[in-house]
Amino acid sequence: MRTLFILFTLVMSASAFAQQSHLLPEVPHGSQAISLFDQPLSMPAPNEKVLANLVEAKAKYEADPMDANNIIWYGRRVAYTGDFRRAILIFSEGIRKHPNDARMYRHRGHRYITIREFDRAIEDYEIAATLIEGTEDKIEPDGAPNPAGIPVTSTHSNIYYHLGLAYYLKHDFENSLRVYKMGRDLNLNDDNTSSTTHWIYMNLKRLGRDQEAEEALRHVTADMNIIEVHNYHKLVMFYKGEVPEAEVLSADPNIPAGASITYGVANWFLYNGQQEKAYNLMERFLKTSSWGSFGYIAAEVDLKSREALFSRNVPAEAQAMSFLGEPLYPAKPSERLLNNLAEAKAKYDQNPDDVMNIIWYGRRVAYTGDYRRAIEIYSDGIKKFPNEARLYRHRGHRYISVREIDRAVADYEMAAELIKGTEDKIEPDGAPNPQGIYLTSTHSNIYYHLGLSYFLRQEWQKSYDAFKMGQDIDLNDDNIVSAGHWMYMNLRRLGKEEEAKASLHNIKEDMEIIENMSYHNLTLMYKGIIPAVQLTDVDPNDPSGAAIAFGVENWFLYNGDEERAYDLMERFMDTSAWSAFGFIAAEKELSLR
């Protein structure tokens, strides 16, 4: 009964802050926040000790509501009951009364992190960091003192620590690294050094700066005098190889210390190439009740970031949703594909920071039909090598496969920008032709797939321009006919029939075609050398047949025989070739009919 009375009293007093509601996002009644997965988050009822501490802090605040310390402790004690939103309003009131007190921004920013308002947290902590410039640092008393009763943080260290965390949660690893280094350089005590080193190491690993990450670990040793942050100290020693994996995996994520360890280990798996293990650990973490802990929030961000690689939900085991709303499932891979993947993975595991190992691991995964996993591998590679055009080129290809066309365009536009002024190089095939002759290059592949991405968005002129750039490389006859086919189709879609005919000037019957016989036949059909009916009897279940099928269907479409065109496209949809470019293009056309 006493607990209910206290809670009623506190809720009633909250009306004094009602006018500050613009400081908070709307949430369902009874909730404190909305998770990044759109789930309402609420805290359990606080215990008697927490409520008793709040009553004492509230009494001091009401006795002198202008005293900065009274405001801070009132807000902190409210937050410890799980009422983070009301704490934010109290600190906001304190900011109005003491606009130059960095501590008000420091504590409000902390609770903005808790309720997933990361941008507001960064804004508060940047203000706080500016306000403390040139000021004396002071030890900050703990709300829940450690067993030794020795506070181990200061105002400055807390501001830098939480600002670094807020940037980390935005995946702004450069700024997070910068701020955590500022916190470490305070040289406050071994606890501060251990906690900041943990985050410095993780940021450097996320940035692909492995050597710097290993060097950062030298700041932490086994014999340090750790009073409170045994969790971070243990993690750093784990990173150094001095604590076994089984020991850190045994941490209980339901308590704050265990939550930080669980996230640290999951992250360690993530940047060491064991994404499945990492995400599984994070997903288990999110089934706990510790949603207010920093480790939980960071895991939520990472899982959401992974989900953000794909904009459309798909059923379990499916790779994508078609443009017609159907789930798309991969075929079972052959033993040969699985053996090739095992070999590529072994090389990747041996050296996950070699860009070729990343590319071939991603390609071999994609050849088994797991395009979503391949996208994750390339995305991880892009974090390590943000200026490597080939990673965008391969990720863009698989974005096309899973029907994420806007993302494919963004990747290929980035790749096209990165290759400007660079030397073109032949690109080895994952499935070489019988002659074993490589026919494409990095540049030609980027322009080709950029052109295809634009075509799927029906941006005909942009598509034509991209394919023209690829053809102008003048790589070989196979390149001329493949680009020429799409250039012709774009010009016909633009209504430029004469220009389309003229674009075929370099197409001849006696060309030296090694691989792209389908495109050669199509371009000969466009020139009137091969009758269209001769190309309607193809097997669209194989890539070459799929290319011809769509070319013929499109030819009927822009020559006015829409019924025949759409009939062929619909029959095409009954095949299993859903990852073929021709199938994707036909599917897109049908979805827009």
XYZ file of C-alpha atoms in Angstrom:
593
model
C 0.000 0.000 0.000
C 2.866 2.381 0.877
C 4.451 1.735 -2.534
C 1.203 2.527 -4.338
C 0.770 5.735 -2.329
C 4.291 6.914 -3.161
C 3.828 6.150 -6.854
C 0.483 7.993 -6.880
C 2.105 11.009 -5.230
C 4.942 11.044 -7.768
C 2.624 10.704 -10.741
C 0.458 13.577 -9.504
C 3.500 15.822 -9.084
C 4.491 15.141 -12.684
C 1.778 17.542 -13.819
C 4.137 20.403 -12.988
C 6.212 19.339 -15.999
C 3.358 18.758 -18.439
C 4.141 21.878 -20.417
C 7.508 20.362 -21.394
C 5.996 17.454 -23.342
C 7.572 18.682 -26.603
C 10.883 17.414 -25.235
C 9.694 13.824 -25.491
C 8.493 11.570 -28.305
C 5.001 10.130 -28.073
C 4.774 6.591 -26.734
C 1.898 4.256 -25.808
C 0.375 4.829 -22.382
C 2.442 3.235 -19.639
C 5.589 2.979 -21.792
C 8.870 4.814 -21.444
C 10.117 4.429 -24.996
C 9.696 2.635 -28.293
C 12.434 0.199 -29.251
C 14.139 0.446 -32.611
C 11.922 -2.492 -33.595
C 8.776 -0.507 -32.701
C 8.106 -2.352 -29.464
C 6.885 -0.372 -26.404
C 9.359 -0.467 -23.518
C 8.265 -0.231 -19.891
C 10.085 -0.790 -16.609
C 9.022 -3.008 -13.697
C 7.886 -1.412 -10.433
C 10.856 -0.082 -8.399
C 11.826 -1.654 -5.082
C 11.320 -0.054 -1.654
C 14.925 1.137 -1.355
C 14.813 2.972 -4.680
C 11.505 4.595 -3.757
C 12.775 5.619 -0.310
C 15.799 7.296 -1.922
C 13.460 9.122 -4.291
C 11.267 10.394 -1.451
C 14.339 11.826 0.269
C 15.612 13.486 -2.932
C 12.169 14.899 -3.705
C 11.912 16.410 -0.226
C 15.245 18.216 -0.678
C 14.183 19.426 -4.120
C 10.903 20.797 -2.823
C 12.722 22.529 0.053
C 14.976 24.340 -2.451
C 14.012 23.726 -6.113
C 16.598 26.251 -7.340
C 19.587 24.328 -5.963
C 21.395 22.612 -8.853
C 22.411 19.573 -6.810
C 18.839 19.110 -5.595
C 17.573 19.177 -9.173
C 20.218 16.724 -10.334
C 19.612 14.233 -7.547
C 15.865 14.475 -7.899
C 16.174 13.712 -11.602
C 18.635 10.884 -10.996
C 16.464 9.255 -8.333
C 13.402 9.491 -10.586
C 15.398 7.821 -13.381
C 16.454 5.003 -11.048
C 12.756 4.146 -10.571
C 12.542 3.626 -14.332
C 10.716 6.867 -15.099
C 13.238 8.149 -17.625
C 10.798 10.471 -19.350
C 9.978 12.342 -16.168
C 13.680 12.544 -15.333
C 14.258 14.226 -18.701
C 11.628 16.832 -17.847
C 13.250 17.483 -14.457
C 16.683 17.964 -16.037
C 15.106 20.199 -18.691
C 13.664 22.355 -15.911
C 17.147 22.438 -14.401
C 18.614 23.609 -17.707
C 16.181 26.520 -17.762
C 17.298 27.474 -14.266
C 21.020 26.748 -14.796
C 21.686 26.944 -18.565
C 25.452 26.852 -18.106
C 25.606 23.834 -15.800
C 27.122 21.032 -17.895
C 25.851 18.412 -15.460
C 22.217 19.074 -16.400
C 22.940 18.320 -20.046
C 25.083 15.333 -19.027
C 22.248 13.695 -17.086
C 19.499 14.569 -19.552
C 21.630 13.213 -22.386
C 22.046 9.950 -20.488
C 18.282 9.469 -20.336
C 17.824 10.485 -23.943
C 20.107 7.547 -24.770
C 17.943 5.269 -22.640
C 14.779 6.175 -24.552
C 16.553 5.891 -27.944
C 16.703 9.626 -28.704
C 20.320 9.533 -29.873
C 20.391 12.818 -31.772
C 19.078 14.698 -28.745
C 21.644 12.955 -26.563
C 24.461 14.040 -28.880
C 23.178 17.611 -28.843
C 23.135 17.637 -25.028
C 26.574 16.109 -24.666
C 28.139 18.412 -27.245
C 26.822 21.362 -25.234
C 28.132 19.790 -22.044
C 31.546 19.178 -23.618
C 31.724 22.825 -24.656
C 30.706 24.031 -21.199
C 33.452 22.059 -19.416
C 36.251 23.384 -21.608
C 38.841 24.996 -19.359
C 36.979 24.070 -16.155
C 38.198 22.000 -13.210
C 37.084 18.372 -13.310
C 35.388 16.962 -10.221
C 34.615 13.459 -9.025
C 30.955 12.633 -9.521
C 29.212 10.674 -6.729
C 27.472 7.458 -7.761
C 23.758 6.899 -7.455
C 24.421 3.219 -6.725
C 27.867 3.169 -5.069
C 30.201 0.235 -5.632
C 31.008 -2.070 -2.670
C 34.198 -0.119 -1.928
C 32.220 3.126 -1.747
C 34.784 4.844 -3.978
C 33.386 6.914 -6.884
C 35.424 6.187 -10.021
C 33.983 8.732 -12.488
C 34.104 12.507 -12.870
C 31.940 15.086 -14.590
C 34.340 15.341 -17.518
C 34.852 11.585 -17.885
C 31.099 10.959 -17.805
C 30.439 13.581 -20.461
C 33.065 12.181 -22.817
C 32.022 8.590 -22.118
C 28.344 9.148 -22.863
C 28.998 11.402 -25.862
C 31.208 8.660 -27.268
C 28.432 6.161 -26.655
C 25.819 8.360 -28.344
C 28.016 8.655 -31.444
C 28.662 4.917 -31.374
C 24.921 4.244 -31.341
C 24.649 6.376 -34.483
C 27.455 4.253 -35.966
C 29.531 7.415 -36.231
C 32.653 5.518 -35.273
C 35.132 8.295 -36.092
C 33.499 10.781 -33.711
C 32.970 8.098 -31.084
C 36.658 7.201 -31.260
C 37.679 10.851 -30.985
C 35.616 11.432 -27.854
C 36.553 8.206 -26.082
C 40.215 9.094 -26.577
C 39.512 12.418 -24.855
C 38.028 10.493 -21.943
C 40.938 8.096 -21.728
C 43.425 10.962 -21.846
C 41.984 12.302 -18.583
C 44.019 9.510 -16.978
C 41.530 9.457 -14.123
C 42.052 5.925 -12.836
C 42.339 2.317 -13.993
C 38.554 1.941 -14.185
C 38.280 4.868 -16.589
C 41.183 3.572 -18.672
C 39.621 0.108 -18.970
C 36.130 1.312 -19.923
C 37.321 3.840 -22.506
C 39.859 1.407 -23.983
C 37.070 -1.113 -24.545
C 35.088 1.363 -26.662
C 38.207 2.704 -28.399
C 39.109 -0.831 -29.428
C 35.595 -1.543 -30.724
C 35.493 1.691 -32.738
C 38.873 0.991 -34.311
C 37.788 -2.529 -35.220
C 34.569 -1.185 -36.752
C 36.700 1.223 -38.793
C 38.916 -1.633 -39.984
C 41.987 -0.167 -38.272
C 43.079 -3.452 -36.717
C 46.695 -2.563 -35.994
C 45.680 0.587 -34.114
C 43.064 -1.447 -32.246
C 45.690 -3.914 -31.032
C 47.994 -1.064 -30.008
C 45.174 0.532 -27.995
C 44.970 -2.564 -25.793
C 48.408 -1.868 -24.319
C 46.798 0.705 -22.029
C 45.169 -2.130 -20.069
C 47.039 -4.806 -18.096
C 46.003 -7.726 -15.895
C 47.345 -6.152 -12.683
C 45.320 -2.924 -12.806
C 43.528 -1.688 -9.680
C 39.932 -2.129 -10.842
C 37.296 -1.022 -8.343
C 34.088 -1.107 -10.366
C 34.316 -1.858 -14.106
C 35.467 -5.469 -13.852
C 33.239 -6.164 -16.866
C 35.149 -3.850 -19.195
C 38.485 -4.956 -17.791
C 37.568 -8.590 -18.439
C 36.465 -7.740 -21.991
C 39.723 -5.985 -22.784
C 41.696 -8.914 -21.399
C 39.534 -11.160 -23.593
C 40.422 -9.011 -26.611
C 44.071 -9.485 -25.665
C 43.600 -13.252 -25.557
C 44.158 -13.502 -21.791
C 40.580 -14.445 -20.812
C 38.939 -17.506 -22.443
C 35.839 -17.164 -24.599
C 33.829 -19.502 -22.359
C 34.316 -17.161 -19.403
C 32.937 -14.077 -21.123
C 30.105 -16.050 -22.716
C 28.930 -17.092 -19.253
C 27.979 -13.476 -18.359
C 24.348 -12.849 -17.379
C 22.896 -10.223 -19.775
C 20.049 -9.488 -17.361
C 22.376 -7.394 -15.181
C 24.226 -4.260 -16.382
C 27.745 -5.694 -16.056
C 26.741 -8.869 -17.887
C 24.932 -6.843 -20.528
C 28.089 -4.950 -21.441
C 30.102 -8.177 -21.603
C 27.474 -9.887 -23.759
C 27.475 -7.013 -26.229
C 31.268 -6.824 -26.267
C 31.545 -10.533 -27.088
C 28.834 -10.320 -29.754
C 30.702 -7.428 -31.323
C 33.950 -9.361 -31.185
C 32.292 -12.138 -33.185
C 30.910 -9.539 -35.602
C 34.162 -7.846 -36.602
C 36.016 -11.160 -36.662
C 33.779 -12.431 -39.432
C 31.406 -14.614 -37.400
C 28.283 -12.618 -38.195
C 25.834 -15.462 -37.647
C 27.224 -16.150 -34.192
C 27.234 -12.429 -33.391
C 23.656 -11.765 -34.463
C 22.374 -14.901 -32.744
C 23.911 -13.689 -29.479
C 22.402 -10.225 -29.960
C 18.982 -11.674 -30.720
C 19.103 -13.766 -27.539
C 20.180 -10.624 -25.687
C 17.059 -8.787 -26.862
C 14.878 -11.414 -25.220
C 16.087 -10.285 -21.795
C 14.556 -7.519 -19.672
C 17.624 -5.255 -19.622
C 16.479 -2.814 -22.308
C 17.830 0.173 -20.382
C 21.433 -1.074 -20.411
C 23.896 0.364 -22.897
C 24.874 -3.092 -24.177
C 21.251 -3.937 -24.936
C 20.710 -0.630 -26.743
C 23.875 -1.119 -28.822
C 22.805 -4.661 -29.766
C 19.413 -3.294 -30.777
C 21.123 -0.719 -33.015
C 23.297 -3.369 -34.680
C 20.367 -5.681 -35.323
C 18.343 -2.796 -36.717
C 21.283 -1.818 -38.894
C 21.374 -5.341 -40.283
C 17.625 -5.197 -40.934
C 18.115 -1.819 -42.600
C 20.132 -3.535 -45.330
C 16.762 -4.704 -46.613
C 13.711 -2.466 -46.806
C 11.058 -5.142 -47.222
C 10.184 -7.893 -44.752
C 10.480 -11.410 -46.104
C 9.244 -14.734 -44.710
C 11.657 -17.104 -42.983
C 13.941 -18.959 -45.422
C 13.032 -16.579 -48.276
C 15.611 -14.291 -49.844
C 13.319 -11.563 -51.130
C 9.816 -10.504 -52.028
C 9.151 -10.214 -55.727
C 7.773 -7.029 -57.251
C 4.523 -8.984 -57.515
C 4.441 -9.652 -53.773
C 5.582 -13.272 -53.850
C 8.305 -14.702 -51.560
C 11.396 -15.896 -53.419
C 13.220 -18.974 -52.119
C 16.687 -20.158 -53.161
C 17.316 -23.566 -54.689
C 19.459 -26.071 -52.817
C 23.114 -25.460 -53.795
C 25.178 -28.214 -55.419
C 28.115 -29.923 -53.737
C 30.490 -28.077 -56.044
C 29.120 -24.686 -54.954
C 29.323 -25.672 -51.299
C 32.902 -26.886 -51.707
C 33.881 -23.632 -53.409
C 32.247 -21.731 -50.547
C 34.092 -23.774 -47.916
C 37.400 -22.941 -49.610
C 36.569 -19.219 -49.843
C 35.429 -19.118 -46.216
C 38.623 -20.795 -45.036
C 40.684 -18.085 -46.742
C 38.425 -15.390 -45.309
C 38.646 -16.823 -41.793
C 42.427 -16.905 -42.090
C 42.600 -13.241 -43.111
C 39.248 -11.395 -42.920
C 40.934 -8.054 -43.651
C 42.103 -9.035 -47.129
C 39.777 -7.355 -49.606
C 39.956 -10.203 -52.123
C 39.064 -12.698 -49.411
C 36.006 -10.580 -48.546
C 34.950 -10.295 -52.183
C 35.296 -13.992 -52.943
C 33.655 -15.062 -49.705
C 30.697 -12.832 -50.583
C 30.584 -14.086 -54.169
C 30.708 -17.741 -53.158
C 27.969 -17.188 -50.572
C 25.841 -15.497 -53.245
C 26.350 -18.405 -55.673
C 24.709 -20.697 -53.091
C 21.641 -18.438 -53.276
C 22.131 -16.659 -49.954
C 22.091 -13.126 -51.350
C 21.151 -11.499 -48.051
C 24.150 -13.004 -46.287
C 26.373 -11.901 -49.166
C 25.081 -8.349 -48.762
C 26.052 -8.462 -45.077
C 29.555 -9.651 -45.974
C 30.045 -6.862 -48.525
C 28.632 -4.316 -46.057
C 31.145 -5.435 -43.459
C 33.838 -5.114 -46.123
C 32.718 -1.574 -46.951
C 33.171 -0.603 -43.304
C 36.771 -1.800 -43.581
C 37.421 -0.471 -47.106
C 34.998 2.437 -47.712
C 36.807 3.478 -50.916
C 36.910 0.042 -52.549
C 34.660 0.251 -55.624
C 34.513 -3.524 -56.079
C 32.693 -3.991 -52.768
C 29.943 -1.586 -53.841
C 29.866 -3.282 -57.256
C 29.228 -6.727 -55.746
C 26.826 -5.552 -53.057
C 24.877 -3.623 -55.692
C 24.573 -6.796 -57.778
C 22.962 -8.632 -54.874
C 20.715 -5.709 -54.041
C 19.357 -6.184 -57.567
C 18.849 -9.894 -56.838
C 16.744 -9.131 -53.745
C 14.811 -6.343 -55.509
C 16.368 -3.454 -53.556
C 16.829 -1.365 -56.668
C 17.269 2.064 -55.059
C 20.083 0.685 -52.932
C 21.639 -0.946 -55.978
C 21.622 2.406 -57.782
C 23.235 4.114 -54.763
C 25.981 1.466 -54.632
C 26.736 1.608 -58.337
C 26.746 5.396 -58.427
C 29.262 5.298 -55.571
C 31.333 2.682 -57.403
C 31.253 4.734 -60.619
C 32.498 7.754 -58.698
C 35.306 5.771 -57.052
C 36.676 4.381 -60.350
C 37.024 7.776 -62.004
C 40.609 8.224 -63.117
C 41.623 4.698 -62.059
C 43.081 1.895 -64.152
C 40.554 -0.699 -65.311
C 41.331 -4.355 -64.615
C 39.925 -7.636 -65.899
C 37.606 -9.234 -63.340
C 37.798 -13.037 -62.901
C 34.533 -14.949 -63.250
C 33.009 -17.026 -60.497
C 31.710 -19.461 -63.117
C 34.220 -19.250 -66.010
C 33.152 -19.946 -69.605
C 34.397 -23.184 -71.274
C 37.372 -21.359 -72.812
C 38.412 -19.982 -69.405
C 38.694 -16.471 -70.885
C 37.630 -13.590 -68.639
C 35.481 -11.131 -70.554
C 34.543 -8.392 -68.103
C 36.408 -5.754 -66.130
C 35.728 -3.831 -62.953
C 34.710 -0.720 -64.892
C 32.558 -2.538 -67.440
C 30.735 -4.456 -64.711
C 30.021 -1.290 -62.755
C 28.599 0.543 -65.785
C 26.648 -2.536 -66.907
C 24.961 -3.092 -63.543
C 24.374 0.626 -63.029
C 22.634 0.674 -66.403
C 20.553 -2.344 -65.393
C 19.599 -0.711 -62.078
C 18.408 2.420 -63.881
C 16.524 0.240 -66.393
C 14.645 -1.457 -63.541
C 13.624 2.007 -62.338
C 12.606 2.778 -65.925
C 15.021 5.704 -66.097
C 15.717 5.012 -69.738
C 18.096 7.889 -70.515
C 20.265 7.278 -67.460
C 20.300 3.583 -68.244
C 21.343 4.247 -71.827
C 24.130 6.586 -70.720
C 25.535 4.026 -68.280
C 25.484 1.192 -70.828
C 27.081 3.510 -73.410
C 29.925 4.260 -71.006
C 30.433 0.529 -70.577
C 30.400 -0.144 -74.307
C 32.822 2.721 -74.971
C 35.448 0.835 -72.963
C 35.640 -1.318 -76.130
C 36.706 -4.325 -74.122
C 35.705 -7.095 -76.535
C 32.843 -8.239 -78.777
C 30.982 -9.809 -75.863
C 30.967 -6.443 -74.105
C 29.777 -4.682 -77.270
C 26.744 -6.948 -77.770
C 25.676 -7.068 -74.093
C 25.751 -3.287 -73.698
C 24.351 -2.825 -77.210
C 21.285 -4.926 -76.392
C 20.332 -2.723 -73.427
C 21.212 0.501 -75.247
C 18.837 -0.458 -78.052
C 16.018 -1.322 -75.632
C 16.438 1.978 -73.754
C 16.326 4.015 -76.956
C 13.173 2.175 -78.076
C 11.582 2.912 -74.691
C 12.461 6.563 -75.227
C 10.700 6.453 -78.605
C 13.975 7.072 -80.448
C 13.579 4.361 -83.078
C 16.052 5.780 -85.581
C 18.706 6.309 -82.917
C 18.071 2.773 -81.712
C 18.753 1.400 -85.198
C 21.868 3.548 -85.504
C 23.152 2.266 -82.144
C 23.504 -1.197 -83.710
C 26.146 -0.021 -86.205
C 28.863 -2.054 -84.517
C 26.845 -5.297 -84.402
C 27.890 -7.827 -87.050
C 27.090 -11.486 -87.727
C 30.742 -12.595 -87.698
C 31.690 -11.182 -84.285
C 33.977 -13.204 -82.005
C 31.467 -14.041 -79.277
C 32.726 -16.294 -76.493
C 29.972 -16.032 -73.902
C 27.129 -13.618 -74.743
C 25.537 -15.524 -77.630
C 22.098 -14.628 -76.247
C 22.747 -10.891 -76.496
C 24.366 -11.307 -79.899
C 21.271 -13.112 -81.193
C 19.008 -10.441 -79.747
C 20.943 -7.600 -81.364
C 20.847 -9.489 -84.671
C 17.078 -9.820 -84.202
C 16.839 -6.052 -83.665
C 18.704 -5.605 -86.985
C 16.217 -7.923 -88.721
C 18.780 -10.642 -89.422
C 17.155 -13.187 -87.072
C 13.326 -13.359 -86.963
C 11.800 -12.831 -83.518
C 9.827 -16.063 -83.694
C 13.093 -17.997 -83.898
C 14.041 -16.753 -80.426
C 10.762 -17.472 -78.671
C 11.572 -21.146 -78.215
C 14.215 -20.801 -75.499
C 14.528 -22.226 -71.996
C 14.164 -19.262 -69.614
C 15.304 -21.415 -66.685
C 18.948 -20.829 -67.624
C 20.512 -17.335 -67.623
C 21.063 -17.160 -71.389
C 17.497 -18.224 -72.090
C 16.207 -15.740 -69.513
C 18.067 -12.899 -71.246
C 16.613 -13.840 -74.623
C 13.121 -14.317 -73.180
C 13.004 -10.810 -71.788
C 14.565 -9.285 -74.893
C 11.919 -10.863 -77.130
C 9.090 -9.944 -74.754
C 10.277 -6.365 -74.669
C 10.602 -6.294 -78.441
C 6.941 -7.280 -78.760
C 6.038 -4.660 -76.138
C 7.572 -1.630 -77.840
C 6.450 -2.855 -81.265
C 2.811 -2.662 -80.164
C 2.029 -6.338 -79.479
C 1.394 -5.853 -75.740
C -0.847 -8.926 -75.349
C 1.836 -11.231 -76.662
C 4.537 -9.464 -74.641
C 2.718 -9.742 -71.324
C 1.654 -13.325 -72.051
C 5.304 -14.311 -72.503
C 6.291 -12.427 -69.355
C 3.613 -14.177 -67.306
C 4.792 -17.566 -68.562
C 8.324 -16.490 -67.649
C 7.140 -16.001 -64.041
C 6.313 -19.730 -63.843
C 9.996 -20.639 -64.153
C 12.566 -20.936 -61.371
C 14.931 -18.304 -62.787
C 13.919 -15.506 -60.397
C 17.481 -14.263 -59.880
C 18.161 -13.790 -63.608
C 18.225 -10.190 -64.787
C 15.705 -10.940 -67.538
C 13.291 -12.436 -65.011
C 13.675 -9.426 -62.689
C 13.071 -7.007 -65.550
C 9.965 -8.934 -66.703
C 8.679 -9.096 -63.131
C 9.121 -5.348 -62.748
C 7.319 -4.736 -66.042
C 4.365 -6.879 -64.960
C 4.178 -5.136 -61.589
C 3.756 -1.778 -63.352
C 1.210 -2.954 -65.917
